[in-house]
mmCIF file with all atom_site columns, C-alpha atoms in Angstrom:
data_model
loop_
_atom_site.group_PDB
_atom_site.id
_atom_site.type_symbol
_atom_site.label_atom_id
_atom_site.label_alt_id
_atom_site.label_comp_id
_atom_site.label_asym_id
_atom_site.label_entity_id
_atom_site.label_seq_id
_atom_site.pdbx_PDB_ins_code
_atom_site.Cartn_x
_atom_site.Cartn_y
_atom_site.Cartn_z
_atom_site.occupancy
_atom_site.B_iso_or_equiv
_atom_site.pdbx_formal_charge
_atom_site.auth_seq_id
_atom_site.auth_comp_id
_atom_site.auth_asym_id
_atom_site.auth_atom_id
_atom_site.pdbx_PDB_model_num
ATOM 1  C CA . UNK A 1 1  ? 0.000   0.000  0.000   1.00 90.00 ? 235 UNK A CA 1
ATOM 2  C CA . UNK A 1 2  ? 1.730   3.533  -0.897  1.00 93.00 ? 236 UNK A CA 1
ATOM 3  C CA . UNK A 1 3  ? 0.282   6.730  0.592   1.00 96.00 ? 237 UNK A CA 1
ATOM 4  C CA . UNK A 1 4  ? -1.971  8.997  -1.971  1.00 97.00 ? 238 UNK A CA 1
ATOM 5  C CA . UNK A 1 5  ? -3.520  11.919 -0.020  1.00 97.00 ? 239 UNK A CA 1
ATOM 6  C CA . UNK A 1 6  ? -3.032  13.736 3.170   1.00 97.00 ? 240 UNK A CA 1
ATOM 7  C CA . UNK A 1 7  ? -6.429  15.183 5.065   1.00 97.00 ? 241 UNK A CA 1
ATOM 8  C CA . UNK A 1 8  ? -6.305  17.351 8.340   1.00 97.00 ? 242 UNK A CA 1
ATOM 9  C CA . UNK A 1 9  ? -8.211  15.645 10.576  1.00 97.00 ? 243 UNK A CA 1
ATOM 10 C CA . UNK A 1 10 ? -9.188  18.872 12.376  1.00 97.00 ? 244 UNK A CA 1
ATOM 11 C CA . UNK A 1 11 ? -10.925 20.925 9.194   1.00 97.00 ? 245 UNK A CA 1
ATOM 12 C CA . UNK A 1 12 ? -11.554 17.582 6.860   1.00 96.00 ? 246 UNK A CA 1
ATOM 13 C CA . UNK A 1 13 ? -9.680  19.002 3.905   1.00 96.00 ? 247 UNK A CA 1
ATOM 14 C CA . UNK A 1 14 ? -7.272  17.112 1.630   1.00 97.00 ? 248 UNK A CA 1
ATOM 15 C CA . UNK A 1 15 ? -4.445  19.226 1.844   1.00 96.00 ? 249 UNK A CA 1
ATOM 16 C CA . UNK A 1 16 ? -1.778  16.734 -0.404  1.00 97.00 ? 250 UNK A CA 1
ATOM 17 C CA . UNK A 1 17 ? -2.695  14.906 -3.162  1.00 97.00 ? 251 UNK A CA 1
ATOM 18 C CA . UNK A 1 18 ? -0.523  12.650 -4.846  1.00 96.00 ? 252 UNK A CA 1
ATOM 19 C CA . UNK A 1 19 ? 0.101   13.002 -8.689  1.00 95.00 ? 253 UNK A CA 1
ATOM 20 C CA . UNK A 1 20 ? -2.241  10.926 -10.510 1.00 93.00 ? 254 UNK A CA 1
ATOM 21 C CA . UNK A 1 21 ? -4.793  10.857 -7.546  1.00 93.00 ? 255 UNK A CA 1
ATOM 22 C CA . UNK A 1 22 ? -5.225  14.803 -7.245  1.00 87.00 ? 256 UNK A CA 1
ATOM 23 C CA . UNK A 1 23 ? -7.715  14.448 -9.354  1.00 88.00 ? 257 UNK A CA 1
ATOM 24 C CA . UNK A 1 24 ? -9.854  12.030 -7.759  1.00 91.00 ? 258 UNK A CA 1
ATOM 25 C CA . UNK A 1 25 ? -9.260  14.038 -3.608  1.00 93.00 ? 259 UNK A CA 1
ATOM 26 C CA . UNK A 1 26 ? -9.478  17.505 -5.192  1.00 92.00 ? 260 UNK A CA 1
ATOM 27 C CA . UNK A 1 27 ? -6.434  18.459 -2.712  1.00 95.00 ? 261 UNK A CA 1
ATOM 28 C CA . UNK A 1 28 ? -5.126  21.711 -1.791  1.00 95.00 ? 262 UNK A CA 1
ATOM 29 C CA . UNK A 1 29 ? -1.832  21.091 -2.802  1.00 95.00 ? 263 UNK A CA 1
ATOM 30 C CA . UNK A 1 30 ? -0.783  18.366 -5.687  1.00 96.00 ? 264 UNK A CA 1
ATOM 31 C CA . UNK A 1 31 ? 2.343   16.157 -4.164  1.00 97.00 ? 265 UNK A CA 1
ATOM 32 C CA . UNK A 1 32 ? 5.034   14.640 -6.230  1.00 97.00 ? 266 UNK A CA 1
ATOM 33 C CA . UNK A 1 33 ? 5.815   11.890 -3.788  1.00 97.00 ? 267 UNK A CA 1
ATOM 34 C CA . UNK A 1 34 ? 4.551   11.080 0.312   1.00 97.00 ? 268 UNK A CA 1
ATOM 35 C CA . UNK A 1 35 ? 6.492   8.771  2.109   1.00 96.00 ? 269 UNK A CA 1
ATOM 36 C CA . UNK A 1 36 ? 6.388   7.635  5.759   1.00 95.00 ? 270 UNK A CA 1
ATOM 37 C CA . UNK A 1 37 ? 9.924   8.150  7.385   1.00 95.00 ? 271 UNK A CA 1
ATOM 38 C CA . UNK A 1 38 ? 9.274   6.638  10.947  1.00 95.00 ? 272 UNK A CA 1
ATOM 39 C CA . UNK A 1 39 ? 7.267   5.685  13.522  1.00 95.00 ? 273 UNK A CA 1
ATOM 40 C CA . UNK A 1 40 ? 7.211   6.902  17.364  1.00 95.00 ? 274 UNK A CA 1
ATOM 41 C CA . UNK A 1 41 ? 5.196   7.790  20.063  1.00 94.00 ? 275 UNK A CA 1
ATOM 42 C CA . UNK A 1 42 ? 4.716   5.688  23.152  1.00 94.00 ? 276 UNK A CA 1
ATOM 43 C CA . UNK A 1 43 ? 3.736   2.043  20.854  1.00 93.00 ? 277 UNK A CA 1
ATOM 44 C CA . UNK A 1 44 ? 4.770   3.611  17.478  1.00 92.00 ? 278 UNK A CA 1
ATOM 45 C CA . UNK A 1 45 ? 1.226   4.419  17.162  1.00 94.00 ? 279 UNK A CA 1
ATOM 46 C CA . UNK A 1 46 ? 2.325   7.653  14.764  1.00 96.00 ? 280 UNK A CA 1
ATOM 47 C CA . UNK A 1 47 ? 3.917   8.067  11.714  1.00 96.00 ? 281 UNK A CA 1
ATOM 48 C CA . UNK A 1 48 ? 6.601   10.914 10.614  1.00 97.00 ? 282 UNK A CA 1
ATOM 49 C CA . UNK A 1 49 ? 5.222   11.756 7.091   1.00 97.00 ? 283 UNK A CA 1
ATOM 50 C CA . UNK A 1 50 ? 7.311   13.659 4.289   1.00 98.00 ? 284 UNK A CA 1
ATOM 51 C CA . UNK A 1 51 ? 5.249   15.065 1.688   1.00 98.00 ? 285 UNK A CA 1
ATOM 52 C CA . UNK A 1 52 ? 7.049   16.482 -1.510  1.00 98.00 ? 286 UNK A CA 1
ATOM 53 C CA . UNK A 1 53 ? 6.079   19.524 -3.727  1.00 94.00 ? 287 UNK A CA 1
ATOM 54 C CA . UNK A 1 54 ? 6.944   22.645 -5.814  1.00 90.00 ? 288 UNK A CA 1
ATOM 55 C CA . UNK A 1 55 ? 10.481  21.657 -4.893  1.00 93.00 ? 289 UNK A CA 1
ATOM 56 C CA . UNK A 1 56 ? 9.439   21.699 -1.028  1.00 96.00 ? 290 UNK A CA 1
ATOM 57 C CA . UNK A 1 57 ? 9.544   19.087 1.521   1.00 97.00 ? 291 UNK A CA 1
ATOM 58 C CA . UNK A 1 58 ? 6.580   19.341 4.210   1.00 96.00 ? 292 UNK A CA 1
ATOM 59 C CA . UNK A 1 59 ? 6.904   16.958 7.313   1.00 97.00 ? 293 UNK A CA 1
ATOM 60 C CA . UNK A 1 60 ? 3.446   16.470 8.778   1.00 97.00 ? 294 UNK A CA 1
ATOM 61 C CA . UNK A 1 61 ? 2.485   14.084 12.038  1.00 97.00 ? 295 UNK A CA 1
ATOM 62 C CA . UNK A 1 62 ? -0.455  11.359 11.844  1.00 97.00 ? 296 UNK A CA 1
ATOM 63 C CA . UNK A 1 63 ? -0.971  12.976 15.357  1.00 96.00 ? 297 UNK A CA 1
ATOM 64 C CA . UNK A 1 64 ? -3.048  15.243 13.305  1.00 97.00 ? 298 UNK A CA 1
ATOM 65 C CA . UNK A 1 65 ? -3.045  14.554 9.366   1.00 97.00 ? 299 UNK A CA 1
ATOM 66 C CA . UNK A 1 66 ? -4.640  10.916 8.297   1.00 97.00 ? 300 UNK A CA 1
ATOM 67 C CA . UNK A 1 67 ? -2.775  9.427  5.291   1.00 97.00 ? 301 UNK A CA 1
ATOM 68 C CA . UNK A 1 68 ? -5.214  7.658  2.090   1.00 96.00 ? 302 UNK A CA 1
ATOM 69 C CA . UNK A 1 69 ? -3.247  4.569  0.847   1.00 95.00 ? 303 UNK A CA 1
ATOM 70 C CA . UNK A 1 70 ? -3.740  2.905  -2.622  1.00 94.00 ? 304 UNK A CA 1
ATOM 71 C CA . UNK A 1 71 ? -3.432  -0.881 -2.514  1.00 92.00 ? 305 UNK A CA 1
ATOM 72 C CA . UNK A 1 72 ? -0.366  -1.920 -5.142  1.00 85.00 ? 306 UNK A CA 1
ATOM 73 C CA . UNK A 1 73 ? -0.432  -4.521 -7.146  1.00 84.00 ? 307 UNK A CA 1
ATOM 74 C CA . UNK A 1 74 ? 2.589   -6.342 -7.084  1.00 76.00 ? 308 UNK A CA 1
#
C-alpha cells in the first residue's frame, strides 16, 4: 500500500494529493511523492510523514493529518 492523499483531521480538507490521484481528492496542494519516514510515540502508534512539492519538503504528524493509501499490485 503507498500513501496517496493527506487530510487534516481537524478541518476535513485534503491538503496533499498525490500526482495521478489529485484528481480524484481535489487536494489543496498536488504532491510529487509522500512517504512515511518513521514511527514513534509511546507504541509507534504515529507516523513521521514527508510530503514532496513545488520543490518543497513538508513533514506532517499522523498525530493530526490521516494518510489515504492505494493498494499496489505487485
Amino acid at each position: 500500500m503507498k500513501p496517496v492523499a493527506v487530510v487534516n483531521d481537524q478541518t476535513g480538507e485534503f491538503m496533499y494529493g498525490l500526482q495521478g490521484y489529485n484528481d480524484t481528492f481535489n487536494a489543496k496542494y498536488e504532491a510529487v511523492r509522500i512517504d512515511e519516514k518513521r514511527q514513534y510515540g509511546e507504541v509507534g502508534e504515529y507516523s513521521l510523514v514527508a510530503v514532496y512539492h513545488g520543490g518543497f519538503t513538508h513533514f506532517v504528524s499522523t498525530e493530526k493529518y490521516s494518510l489515504i493509501f492505494a493498494e499496489v499490485k505487485k
